[in-house]
PDB file of C-alpha atoms in Angstrom:
ATOM      1  CA  MET A   1     -43.157  14.799  -5.354  1.00  0.00           C
ATOM      2  CA  CYS A   2     -41.649  16.011  -8.638  1.00  0.00           C
ATOM      3  CA  THR A   3     -38.390  14.373  -9.677  1.00  0.00           C
ATOM      4  CA  ALA A   4     -37.151  17.084 -12.050  1.00  0.00           C
ATOM      5  CA  MET A   5     -36.199  20.680 -11.389  1.00  0.00           C
ATOM      6  CA  ARG A   6     -38.198  23.249 -13.328  1.00  0.00           C
ATOM      7  CA  ARG A   7     -36.348  25.346 -15.862  1.00  0.00           C
ATOM      8  CA  ASN A   8     -36.893  28.672 -14.110  1.00  0.00           C
ATOM      9  CA  GLU A   9     -35.706  27.219 -10.793  1.00  0.00           C
ATOM     10  CA  SER A  10     -32.525  25.984 -12.483  1.00  0.00           C
ATOM     11  CA  GLN A  11     -31.946  29.438 -13.955  1.00  0.00           C
ATOM     12  CA  GLU A  12     -32.444  31.087 -10.573  1.00  0.00           C
ATOM     13  CA  LEU A  13     -29.948  28.612  -9.086  1.00  0.00           C
ATOM     14  CA  ASN A  14     -27.327  29.543 -11.662  1.00  0.00           C
ATOM     15  CA  GLU A  15     -27.975  33.287 -11.388  1.00  0.00           C
ATOM     16  CA  GLY A  16     -27.638  33.142  -7.624  1.00  0.00           C
ATOM     17  CA  THR A  17     -24.070  31.872  -7.851  1.00  0.00           C
ATOM     18  CA  ASP A  18     -21.635  34.759  -7.410  1.00  0.00           C
ATOM     19  CA  SER A  19     -18.312  34.742  -9.252  1.00  0.00           C
ATOM     20  CA  SER A  20     -16.353  35.915  -6.203  1.00  0.00           C
ATOM     21  CA  ARG A  21     -15.462  32.844  -4.206  1.00  0.00           C
ATOM     22  CA  ARG A  22     -12.831  31.640  -1.828  1.00  0.00           C
ATOM     23  CA  PRO A  23      -9.713  29.891  -3.244  1.00  0.00           C
ATOM     24  CA  THR A  24     -10.569  26.478  -4.604  1.00  0.00           C
ATOM     25  CA  LYS A  25      -9.673  23.168  -3.003  1.00  0.00           C
ATOM     26  CA  GLN A  26      -8.863  20.481  -5.575  1.00  0.00           C
ATOM     27  CA  ILE A  27      -8.567  16.742  -5.020  1.00  0.00           C
ATOM     28  CA  ARG A  28      -7.747  14.925  -8.237  1.00  0.00           C
ATOM     29  CA  ALA A  29     -10.844  15.282 -10.368  1.00  0.00           C
ATOM     30  CA  VAL A  30     -13.239  16.924  -7.926  1.00  0.00           C
ATOM     31  CA  ARG A  31     -13.079  20.566  -6.902  1.00  0.00           C
ATOM     32  CA  GLU A  32     -15.275  22.039  -4.211  1.00  0.00           C
ATOM     33  CA  GLU A  33     -15.743  25.717  -3.378  1.00  0.00           C
ATOM     34  CA  SER A  34     -18.174  27.508  -1.103  1.00  0.00           C
ATOM     35  CA  VAL A  35     -20.364  30.324  -2.381  1.00  0.00           C
ATOM     36  CA  ARG A  36     -21.862  33.332  -0.631  1.00  0.00           C
ATOM     37  CA  GLU A  37     -24.548  32.959   2.002  1.00  0.00           C
ATOM     38  CA  GLU A  38     -27.046  34.542  -0.377  1.00  0.00           C
ATOM     39  CA  ALA A  39     -26.806  31.353  -2.478  1.00  0.00           C
ATOM     40  CA  LYS A  40     -27.929  29.254   0.527  1.00  0.00           C
ATOM     41  CA  ASP A  41     -24.573  27.462   0.999  1.00  0.00           C
ATOM     42  CA  ILE A  42     -24.643  25.894  -2.474  1.00  0.00           C
ATOM     43  CA  GLU A  43     -21.298  24.328  -3.382  1.00  0.00           C
ATOM     44  CA  GLU A  44     -19.732  23.950  -6.789  1.00  0.00           C
ATOM     45  CA  GLY A  45     -17.809  20.855  -7.803  1.00  0.00           C
ATOM     46  CA  TYR A  46     -16.123  19.392 -10.851  1.00  0.00           C
ATOM     47  CA  ILE A  47     -16.929  15.814 -11.795  1.00  0.00           C
ATOM     48  CA  PHE A  48     -14.675  13.615 -13.899  1.00  0.00           C
ATOM     49  CA  TYR A  49     -16.244  10.620 -15.593  1.00  0.00           C
ATOM     50  CA  ALA A  50     -13.890   7.638 -15.962  1.00  0.00           C
ATOM     51  CA  MET A  51     -15.905   5.631 -18.446  1.00  0.00           C
ATOM     52  CA  GLY A  52     -15.561   1.856 -18.360  1.00  0.00           C
ATOM     53  CA  ARG A  53     -13.132   1.687 -15.427  1.00  0.00           C
ATOM     54  CA  ASN A  54     -13.752   0.366 -11.912  1.00  0.00           C
ATOM     55  CA  VAL A  55     -17.389  -0.468 -12.691  1.00  0.00           C
ATOM     56  CA  PHE A  56     -19.224  -2.423  -9.985  1.00  0.00           C
ATOM     57  CA  HIS A  57     -22.858  -3.232  -9.307  1.00  0.00           C
ATOM     58  CA  PHE A  58     -24.506  -1.785  -6.199  1.00  0.00           C
ATOM     59  CA  LYS A  59     -28.014  -1.955  -4.766  1.00  0.00           C
ATOM     60  CA  ILE A  60     -29.480   1.510  -4.252  1.00  0.00           C
ATOM     61  CA  GLY A  61     -32.867   1.453  -2.575  1.00  0.00           C
ATOM     62  CA  GLY A  62     -33.160  -2.208  -3.486  1.00  0.00           C
ATOM     63  CA  VAL A  63     -32.383  -1.667  -7.203  1.00  0.00           C
ATOM     64  CA  THR A  64     -29.089  -2.935  -8.670  1.00  0.00           C
ATOM     65  CA  ILE A  65     -27.238  -0.489 -10.935  1.00  0.00           C
ATOM     66  CA  PRO A  66     -23.671  -0.290 -12.315  1.00  0.00           C
ATOM     67  CA  MET A  67     -21.477   2.514 -10.967  1.00  0.00           C
ATOM     68  CA  THR A  68     -17.917   3.698 -11.522  1.00  0.00           C
ATOM     69  CA  ILE A  69     -15.811   4.175  -8.375  1.00  0.00           C
ATOM     70  CA  ASP A  70     -13.783   7.394  -8.448  1.00  0.00           C
ATOM     71  CA  SER A  71     -11.424   7.995  -5.523  1.00  0.00           C
ATOM     72  CA  GLY A  72     -11.167  11.662  -6.474  1.00  0.00           C
ATOM     73  CA  ALA A  73     -14.882  12.460  -6.286  1.00  0.00           C
ATOM     74  CA  ASP A  74     -16.973  13.242  -3.228  1.00  0.00           C
ATOM     75  CA  ALA A  75     -20.341  13.282  -5.013  1.00  0.00           C
ATOM     76  CA  ASN A  76     -22.483  10.293  -5.985  1.00  0.00           C
ATOM     77  CA  ILE A  77     -23.994  10.811  -9.446  1.00  0.00           C
ATOM     78  CA  ILE A  78     -27.007   9.046 -10.979  1.00  0.00           C
ATOM     79  CA  SER A  79     -27.903   9.728 -14.603  1.00  0.00           C
ATOM     80  CA  SER A  80     -31.490  10.646 -15.407  1.00  0.00           C
ATOM     81  CA  LYS A  81     -31.770   7.604 -17.675  1.00  0.00           C
ATOM     82  CA  ILE A  82     -30.813   5.258 -14.834  1.00  0.00           C
ATOM     83  CA  TRP A  83     -33.006   7.213 -12.423  1.00  0.00           C
ATOM     84  CA  ILE A  84     -36.068   6.564 -14.594  1.00  0.00           C
ATOM     85  CA  GLN A  85     -35.233   2.854 -14.641  1.00  0.00           C
ATOM     86  CA  MET A  86     -34.812   2.878 -10.847  1.00  0.00           C
ATOM     87  CA  LYS A  87     -38.230   4.464 -10.348  1.00  0.00           C
ATOM     88  CA  GLU A  88     -39.834   1.924 -12.663  1.00  0.00           C
ATOM     89  CA  ALA A  89     -38.171  -0.841 -10.614  1.00  0.00           C
ATOM     90  CA  GLY A  90     -39.661   0.577  -7.388  1.00  0.00           C
ATOM     91  CA  VAL A  91     -36.592   2.190  -5.823  1.00  0.00           C
ATOM     92  CA  GLN A  92     -37.003   2.995  -2.123  1.00  0.00           C
ATOM     93  CA  VAL A  93     -35.608   6.358  -1.021  1.00  0.00           C
ATOM     94  CA  ILE A  94     -35.388   7.958   2.406  1.00  0.00           C
ATOM     95  CA  ASN A  95     -36.052  11.472   1.114  1.00  0.00           C
ATOM     96  CA  MET A  96     -36.039  13.308  -2.208  1.00  0.00           C
ATOM     97  CA  PHE A  97     -35.723  16.989  -3.183  1.00  0.00           C
ATOM     98  CA  GLU A  98     -36.139  18.996  -6.355  1.00  0.00           C
ATOM     99  CA  GLN A  99     -33.601  21.512  -5.060  1.00  0.00           C
ATOM    100  CA  THR A 100     -29.924  20.728  -4.876  1.00  0.00           C
ATOM    101  CA  ASP A 101     -27.214  21.908  -2.514  1.00  0.00           C
ATOM    102  CA  ARG A 102     -24.471  21.709  -5.128  1.00  0.00           C
ATOM    103  CA  ILE A 103     -23.660  22.904  -8.628  1.00  0.00           C
ATOM    104  CA  LEU A 104     -21.813  20.257 -10.628  1.00  0.00           C
ATOM    105  CA  LYS A 105     -19.697  20.776 -13.724  1.00  0.00           C
ATOM    106  CA  ALA A 106     -17.965  18.321 -16.018  1.00  0.00           C
ATOM    107  CA  TYR A 107     -14.217  18.552 -15.528  1.00  0.00           C
ATOM    108  CA  ALA A 108     -12.672  21.488 -17.450  1.00  0.00           C
ATOM    109  CA  ALA A 109     -16.142  22.620 -18.562  1.00  0.00           C
ATOM    110  CA  SER A 110     -17.572  26.076 -17.869  1.00  0.00           C
ATOM    111  CA  ASP A 111     -21.275  25.230 -18.104  1.00  0.00           C
ATOM    112  CA  PRO A 112     -22.839  23.405 -15.158  1.00  0.00           C
ATOM    113  CA  LEU A 113     -24.482  20.013 -15.487  1.00  0.00           C
ATOM    114  CA  LYS A 114     -28.254  19.956 -15.273  1.00  0.00           C
ATOM    115  CA  VAL A 115     -28.884  18.616 -11.790  1.00  0.00           C
ATOM    116  CA  LEU A 116     -32.514  17.540 -11.680  1.00  0.00           C
ATOM    117  CA  GLY A 117     -32.596  16.896  -7.959  1.00  0.00           C
ATOM    118  CA  MET A 118     -31.127  14.798  -5.194  1.00  0.00           C
ATOM    119  CA  PHE A 119     -32.218  11.962  -2.941  1.00  0.00           C
ATOM    120  CA  THR A 120     -30.977   9.926   0.001  1.00  0.00           C
ATOM    121  CA  ALA A 121     -31.124   6.140  -0.013  1.00  0.00           C
ATOM    122  CA  ASP A 122     -29.459   3.031   1.343  1.00  0.00           C
ATOM    123  CA  ILE A 123     -26.698   1.592  -0.833  1.00  0.00           C
ATOM    124  CA  GLN A 124     -25.520  -1.998  -0.460  1.00  0.00           C
ATOM    125  CA  ALA A 125     -22.364  -3.775  -1.606  1.00  0.00           C
ATOM    126  CA  GLY A 126     -22.515  -7.424  -0.618  1.00  0.00           C
ATOM    127  CA  PRO A 127     -23.210  -7.601   3.134  1.00  0.00           C
ATOM    128  CA  ARG A 128     -22.183  -3.960   3.736  1.00  0.00           C
ATOM    129  CA  LYS A 129     -24.664  -1.084   3.727  1.00  0.00           C
ATOM    130  CA  ALA A 130     -24.478   2.689   4.020  1.00  0.00           C
ATOM    131  CA  GLU A 131     -26.777   5.668   3.750  1.00  0.00           C
ATOM    132  CA  ALA A 132     -25.700   8.113   1.051  1.00  0.00           C
ATOM    133  CA  LYS A 133     -26.821  11.158  -0.918  1.00  0.00           C
ATOM    134  CA  PHE A 134     -27.161  10.933  -4.694  1.00  0.00           C
ATOM    135  CA  TYR A 135     -27.497  13.658  -7.334  1.00  0.00           C
ATOM    136  CA  VAL A 136     -29.606  13.044 -10.440  1.00  0.00           C
ATOM    137  CA  VAL A 137     -27.937  14.558 -13.514  1.00  0.00           C
ATOM    138  CA  GLU A 138     -29.557  14.863 -16.910  1.00  0.00           C
ATOM    139  CA  GLY A 139     -28.104  12.476 -19.492  1.00  0.00           C
ATOM    140  CA  ASP A 140     -27.138   8.844 -19.901  1.00  0.00           C
ATOM    141  CA  GLN A 141     -23.548   8.976 -18.664  1.00  0.00           C
ATOM    142  CA  GLN A 142     -22.032   6.373 -16.342  1.00  0.00           C
ATOM    143  CA  CYS A 143     -23.205   6.609 -12.734  1.00  0.00           C
ATOM    144  CA  LEU A 144     -20.456   7.674 -10.330  1.00  0.00           C
ATOM    145  CA  LEU A 145     -19.734   6.549  -6.761  1.00  0.00           C
ATOM    146  CA  GLY A 146     -17.621   9.004  -4.747  1.00  0.00           C
ATOM    147  CA  ASP A 147     -14.767   8.126  -2.440  1.00  0.00           C
ATOM    148  CA  LYS A 148     -16.599   8.755   0.857  1.00  0.00           C
ATOM    149  CA  THR A 149     -19.389   6.279   0.120  1.00  0.00           C
ATOM    150  CA  ALA A 150     -16.964   3.799  -1.464  1.00  0.00           C
ATOM    151  CA  CYS A 151     -14.836   3.853   1.709  1.00  0.00           C
ATOM    152  CA  GLN A 152     -17.918   3.379   3.886  1.00  0.00           C
ATOM    153  CA  LEU A 153     -18.767   0.281   1.868  1.00  0.00           C
ATOM    154  CA  GLN A 154     -15.103  -0.868   2.103  1.00  0.00           C
ATOM    155  CA  GLU A 155     -14.985  -1.031  -1.684  1.00  0.00           C
ATOM    156  CA  LEU A 156     -12.189   1.548  -1.661  1.00  0.00           C
ATOM    157  CA  LYS A 157      -9.255   1.615   0.726  1.00  0.00           C
ATOM    158  CA  ILE A 158      -6.689   4.401   0.868  1.00  0.00           C
ATOM    159  CA  GLY A 159      -3.451   4.214   2.864  1.00  0.00           C
ATOM    160  CA  PHE A 160       0.167   3.084   2.944  1.00  0.00           C
ATOM    161  CA  ASP A 161      -0.681  -0.440   4.062  1.00  0.00           C
ATOM    162  CA  ILE A 162      -2.486  -1.401   0.874  1.00  0.00           C
ATOM    163  CA  ALA A 163      -1.434  -4.901  -0.254  1.00  0.00           C
ATOM    164  CA  ALA A 164       1.075  -5.056   2.605  1.00  0.00           C
ATOM    165  CA  VAL A 165       2.325  -8.561   3.381  1.00  0.00           C
ATOM    166  CA  LYS A 166       2.122  -9.196   7.093  1.00  0.00           C
ATOM    167  CA  GLY A 167       3.413 -12.161   9.015  1.00  0.00           C
ATOM    168  CA  PRO A 168       3.937 -13.071  12.644  1.00  0.00           C
ATOM    169  CA  LEU A 169       6.449 -10.644  14.165  1.00  0.00           C
ATOM    170  CA  ASN A 170       7.305  -9.365  10.670  1.00  0.00           C
ATOM    171  CA  GLU A 171       9.087 -12.640  10.086  1.00  0.00           C
ATOM    172  CA  PHE A 172      11.519 -12.688   7.176  1.00  0.00           C
ATOM    173  CA  PRO A 173      10.290 -15.036   4.405  1.00  0.00           C
ATOM    174  CA  LYS A 174      12.064 -18.384   4.442  1.00  0.00           C
ATOM    175  CA  MET A 175      12.281 -21.329   2.096  1.00  0.00           C
ATOM    176  CA  LYS A 176       9.846 -23.788   3.646  1.00  0.00           C
ATOM    177  CA  GLY A 177      10.888 -27.344   4.363  1.00  0.00           C
ATOM    178  CA  ILE A 178      14.618 -26.736   3.774  1.00  0.00           C
ATOM    179  CA  LEU A 179      17.334 -26.911   6.469  1.00  0.00           C
ATOM    180  CA  VAL A 180      20.966 -26.423   5.497  1.00  0.00           C
ATOM    181  CA  GLU A 181      23.609 -28.587   7.147  1.00  0.00           C
ATOM    182  CA  ILE A 182      27.187 -27.297   7.430  1.00  0.00           C
ATOM    183  CA  PRO A 183      29.585 -30.248   7.739  1.00  0.00           C
ATOM    184  CA  ILE A 184      32.021 -29.504  10.567  1.00  0.00           C
ATOM    185  CA  ASP A 185      35.367 -31.211  11.218  1.00  0.00           C
ATOM    186  CA  LYS A 186      35.276 -32.093  14.918  1.00  0.00           C
ATOM    187  CA  THR A 187      39.053 -32.530  15.023  1.00  0.00           C
ATOM    188  CA  VAL A 188      39.542 -28.756  14.604  1.00  0.00           C
ATOM    189  CA  GLN A 189      39.902 -26.953  17.926  1.00  0.00           C
ATOM    190  CA  PRO A 190      37.067 -24.374  18.441  1.00  0.00           C
ATOM    191  CA  VAL A 191      38.168 -20.752  18.841  1.00  0.00           C
ATOM    192  CA  GLN A 192      36.503 -18.064  20.943  1.00  0.00           C
ATOM    193  CA  GLN A 193      37.625 -14.742  19.473  1.00  0.00           C
ATOM    194  CA  PRO A 194      37.346 -11.518  21.514  1.00  0.00           C
ATOM    195  CA  TYR A 195      34.936  -8.648  20.910  1.00  0.00           C
ATOM    196  CA  ARG A 196      36.113  -5.993  18.463  1.00  0.00           C
ATOM    197  CA  ARG A 197      35.015  -2.508  19.450  1.00  0.00           C
ATOM    198  CA  ALA A 198      33.131  -0.669  16.749  1.00  0.00           C
ATOM    199  CA  PRO A 199      33.318   3.108  16.161  1.00  0.00           C
ATOM    200  CA  PHE A 200      31.113   4.937  18.629  1.00  0.00           C
ATOM    201  CA  ALA A 201      29.198   6.639  15.786  1.00  0.00           C
ATOM    202  CA  LEU A 202      28.064   3.227  14.503  1.00  0.00           C
ATOM    203  CA  GLU A 203      26.797   1.825  17.805  1.00  0.00           C
ATOM    204  CA  GLY A 204      23.259   3.086  17.277  1.00  0.00           C
ATOM    205  CA  LEU A 205      23.065   1.653  13.760  1.00  0.00           C
ATOM    206  CA  ILE A 206      24.439  -1.677  14.956  1.00  0.00           C
ATOM    207  CA  GLU A 207      21.874  -1.929  17.746  1.00  0.00           C
ATOM    208  CA  GLN A 208      19.072  -1.026  15.337  1.00  0.00           C
ATOM    209  CA  LYS A 209      20.189  -3.630  12.787  1.00  0.00           C
ATOM    210  CA  LEU A 210      20.499  -6.339  15.441  1.00  0.00           C
ATOM    211  CA  SER A 211      17.045  -5.543  16.794  1.00  0.00           C
ATOM    212  CA  MET A 212      15.518  -5.678  13.317  1.00  0.00           C
ATOM    213  CA  SER A 213      17.246  -9.002  12.562  1.00  0.00           C
ATOM    214  CA  LEU A 214      15.911 -10.458  15.805  1.00  0.00           C
ATOM    215  CA  ASP A 215      12.365  -9.325  15.040  1.00  0.00           C
ATOM    216  CA  GLN A 216      12.560 -10.856  11.565  1.00  0.00           C
ATOM    217  CA  ASP A 217      13.905 -14.148  12.997  1.00  0.00           C
ATOM    218  CA  ILE A 218      17.097 -13.902  10.952  1.00  0.00           C
ATOM    219  CA  ILE A 219      19.321 -14.262  14.023  1.00  0.00           C
ATOM    220  CA  GLU A 220      18.726 -15.525  17.545  1.00  0.00           C
ATOM    221  CA  SER A 221      20.250 -14.791  20.939  1.00  0.00           C
ATOM    222  CA  VAL A 222      22.741 -17.217  22.476  1.00  0.00           C
ATOM    223  CA  ASN A 223      22.104 -17.654  26.215  1.00  0.00           C
ATOM    224  CA  GLN A 224      24.643 -20.386  26.895  1.00  0.00           C
ATOM    225  CA  PRO A 225      28.408 -20.858  26.531  1.00  0.00           C
ATOM    226  CA  ALA A 226      29.487 -21.081  22.887  1.00  0.00           C
ATOM    227  CA  GLN A 227      32.503 -23.037  21.687  1.00  0.00           C
ATOM    228  CA  TRP A 228      32.840 -21.000  18.505  1.00  0.00           C
ATOM    229  CA  VAL A 229      32.749 -17.187  18.726  1.00  0.00           C
ATOM    230  CA  CYS A 230      33.553 -14.843  15.848  1.00  0.00           C
ATOM    231  CA  PRO A 231      33.813 -11.024  15.909  1.00  0.00           C
ATOM    232  CA  LEU A 232      31.338  -8.639  14.320  1.00  0.00           C
ATOM    233  CA  VAL A 233      32.588  -6.389  11.522  1.00  0.00           C
ATOM    234  CA  PRO A 234      30.194  -3.487  10.683  1.00  0.00           C
ATOM    235  CA  VAL A 235      30.448  -1.996   7.192  1.00  0.00           C
ATOM    236  CA  LEU A 236      28.895   1.389   6.413  1.00  0.00           C
ATOM    237  CA  LYS A 237      27.300   1.500   2.959  1.00  0.00           C
ATOM    238  CA  ASP A 238      27.149   4.520   0.651  1.00  0.00           C
ATOM    239  CA  SER A 239      23.420   4.844   1.341  1.00  0.00           C
ATOM    240  CA  GLY A 240      24.090   5.469   5.037  1.00  0.00           C
ATOM    241  CA  GLU A 241      22.814   2.028   6.044  1.00  0.00           C
ATOM    242  CA  ILE A 242      24.969  -0.507   7.806  1.00  0.00           C
ATOM    243  CA  ARG A 243      25.824  -4.082   6.865  1.00  0.00           C
ATOM    244  CA  LEU A 244      26.723  -6.495   9.656  1.00  0.00           C
ATOM    245  CA  CYS A 245      29.466  -8.885   8.584  1.00  0.00           C
ATOM    246  CA  ILE A 246      31.080 -11.677  10.592  1.00  0.00           C
ATOM    247  CA  ASP A 247      34.794 -12.511  10.430  1.00  0.00           C
ATOM    248  CA  MET A 248      34.458 -16.261   9.875  1.00  0.00           C
ATOM    249  CA  ARG A 249      38.030 -16.965   8.757  1.00  0.00           C
ATOM    250  CA  ARG A 250      38.947 -19.021  11.828  1.00  0.00           C
ATOM    251  CA  ALA A 251      35.629 -20.866  11.811  1.00  0.00           C
ATOM    252  CA  ASN A 252      35.952 -21.668   8.112  1.00  0.00           C
ATOM    253  CA  ARG A 253      38.950 -23.882   8.911  1.00  0.00           C
ATOM    254  CA  ALA A 254      36.550 -26.337  10.541  1.00  0.00           C
ATOM    255  CA  VAL A 255      34.104 -26.427   7.631  1.00  0.00           C
ATOM    256  CA  VAL A 256      34.394 -29.529   5.448  1.00  0.00           C
ATOM    257  CA  ARG A 257      33.999 -28.295   1.886  1.00  0.00           C
ATOM    258  CA  ASP A 258      32.359 -30.041  -1.023  1.00  0.00           C
ATOM    259  CA  LYS A 259      34.457 -30.029  -4.157  1.00  0.00           C
ATOM    260  CA  HIS A 260      32.760 -28.582  -7.227  1.00  0.00           C
ATOM    261  CA  SER A 261      34.304 -27.233 -10.404  1.00  0.00           C
ATOM    262  CA  LEU A 262      33.409 -23.595 -10.984  1.00  0.00           C
ATOM    263  CA  PRO A 263      32.867 -22.302 -14.525  1.00  0.00           C
ATOM    264  CA  VAL A 264      35.412 -19.850 -15.877  1.00  0.00           C
ATOM    265  CA  ILE A 265      34.372 -16.533 -17.392  1.00  0.00           C
ATOM    266  CA  GLU A 266      34.929 -17.801 -20.936  1.00  0.00           C
ATOM    267  CA  GLU A 267      32.348 -20.534 -20.393  1.00  0.00           C
ATOM    268  CA  LEU A 268      29.837 -18.076 -18.959  1.00  0.00           C
ATOM    269  CA  LEU A 269      30.217 -15.668 -21.868  1.00  0.00           C
ATOM    270  CA  GLY A 270      29.831 -18.506 -24.339  1.00  0.00           C
ATOM    271  CA  SER A 271      26.588 -19.643 -22.704  1.00  0.00           C
ATOM    272  CA  ILE A 272      24.938 -16.269 -23.349  1.00  0.00           C
ATOM    273  CA  ASN A 273      25.901 -16.103 -27.000  1.00  0.00           C
ATOM    274  CA  GLY A 274      23.057 -14.556 -28.991  1.00  0.00           C
ATOM    275  CA  ALA A 275      21.315 -13.008 -25.962  1.00  0.00           C
ATOM    276  CA  VAL A 276      20.010  -9.477 -26.508  1.00  0.00           C
ATOM    277  CA  LYS A 277      18.383  -8.656 -23.166  1.00  0.00           C
ATOM    278  CA  PHE A 278      20.165  -8.658 -19.833  1.00  0.00           C
ATOM    279  CA  SER A 279      19.035  -7.998 -16.266  1.00  0.00           C
ATOM    280  CA  LYS A 280      20.963  -6.852 -13.222  1.00  0.00           C
ATOM    281  CA  LEU A 281      19.782  -8.203  -9.880  1.00  0.00           C
ATOM    282  CA  ASP A 282      20.705  -6.895  -6.443  1.00  0.00           C
ATOM    283  CA  ILE A 283      20.304  -9.863  -4.085  1.00  0.00           C
ATOM    284  CA  LYS A 284      19.381  -7.942  -0.946  1.00  0.00           C
ATOM    285  CA  ASP A 285      19.610  -9.965   2.284  1.00  0.00           C
ATOM    286  CA  ALA A 286      21.106 -12.861   0.344  1.00  0.00           C
ATOM    287  CA  TYR A 287      20.927 -16.309   2.001  1.00  0.00           C
ATOM    288  CA  HIS A 288      18.869 -15.050   4.948  1.00  0.00           C
ATOM    289  CA  GLN A 289      15.890 -16.929   3.547  1.00  0.00           C
ATOM    290  CA  VAL A 290      17.746 -20.258   3.957  1.00  0.00           C
ATOM    291  CA  GLU A 291      17.463 -21.639   7.498  1.00  0.00           C
ATOM    292  CA  LEU A 292      20.363 -23.430   9.193  1.00  0.00           C
ATOM    293  CA  SER A 293      19.802 -26.613  11.138  1.00  0.00           C
ATOM    294  CA  GLU A 294      20.258 -26.564  14.908  1.00  0.00           C
ATOM    295  CA  TYR A 295      23.454 -28.596  14.522  1.00  0.00           C
ATOM    296  CA  SER A 296      25.026 -26.037  12.154  1.00  0.00           C
ATOM    297  CA  ARG A 297      24.203 -22.868  14.093  1.00  0.00           C
ATOM    298  CA  GLU A 298      26.866 -23.319  16.765  1.00  0.00           C
ATOM    299  CA  ILE A 299      29.731 -22.382  14.470  1.00  0.00           C
ATOM    300  CA  THR A 300      28.006 -19.143  13.378  1.00  0.00           C
ATOM    301  CA  ALA A 301      27.924 -17.494  16.843  1.00  0.00           C
ATOM    302  CA  PHE A 302      29.280 -13.935  16.919  1.00  0.00           C
ATOM    303  CA  ILE A 303      29.955 -11.486  19.727  1.00  0.00           C
ATOM    304  CA  THR A 304      28.685  -7.918  20.016  1.00  0.00           C
ATOM    305  CA  LYS A 305      28.443  -5.225  22.672  1.00  0.00           C
ATOM    306  CA  TYR A 306      24.896  -6.441  23.298  1.00  0.00           C
ATOM    307  CA  GLY A 307      25.715 -10.116  23.757  1.00  0.00           C
ATOM    308  CA  LEU A 308      26.123 -13.296  21.705  1.00  0.00           C
ATOM    309  CA  PHE A 309      24.022 -14.064  18.644  1.00  0.00           C
ATOM    310  CA  ARG A 310      24.032 -16.650  15.913  1.00  0.00           C
TER     311      ARG A 310
END
């Protein structure tokens, strides 16, 4: 079977393509458009070659070749130079045709590429295999692997969960091996403060925030009588989100404090003398990554419409 399309057949293929087509559909670097039935359902596409990027080695018909993965292309391209090497290496194909069902053009080019034919073969990436169609294009350009075949081989993954960090129950990351002890003065009488009603418009946000904190293991439910109970104080932020604060003023009277001297602003400014670059850091969910010991959690209990938590 001949591996190259004859010149007159290529000319007939080009002449049979009518200029009146349906509106194009463009995905990044590949555009596909259907032609009239007289052209035997030949499609036209634009191919963008990203030289030197995302190059991996695949086995096509038992022969290993380098290919560039392009998530914007739906056509697999083999250069004629590589195709000759594959035939010399004894490539195994399922079927092969001189004709082609697609007209390919280099991106932003008006003249079509010389497609010498197409073939179907098995492609392998590690332990994963797939059957795919390949187009042989005249030249020595980099071979191209389209997104459909790359996804079948699991070499390309598209979605919102890429590189997502998942843990059990979406657990909030904690500092491992560290438990914080809050020294409590047992001579101070515990206080059980009453529930403070929140604005009705904030009830839904409060319930949502409590549920999220429970799922992330930031807080836990209290299912027994608590000696210390503090009220919840919701604060609505400018972004529309809500911050759950606890009025701990009465409980703080029982906390035994360590005495440390704090630096004054003059000392802080002097320590950065000569600095030229500064960063501003928003410590979101500050201190939630530090776990309290079981002994210290009792004083942090707070009351809500949905029960006691700590």
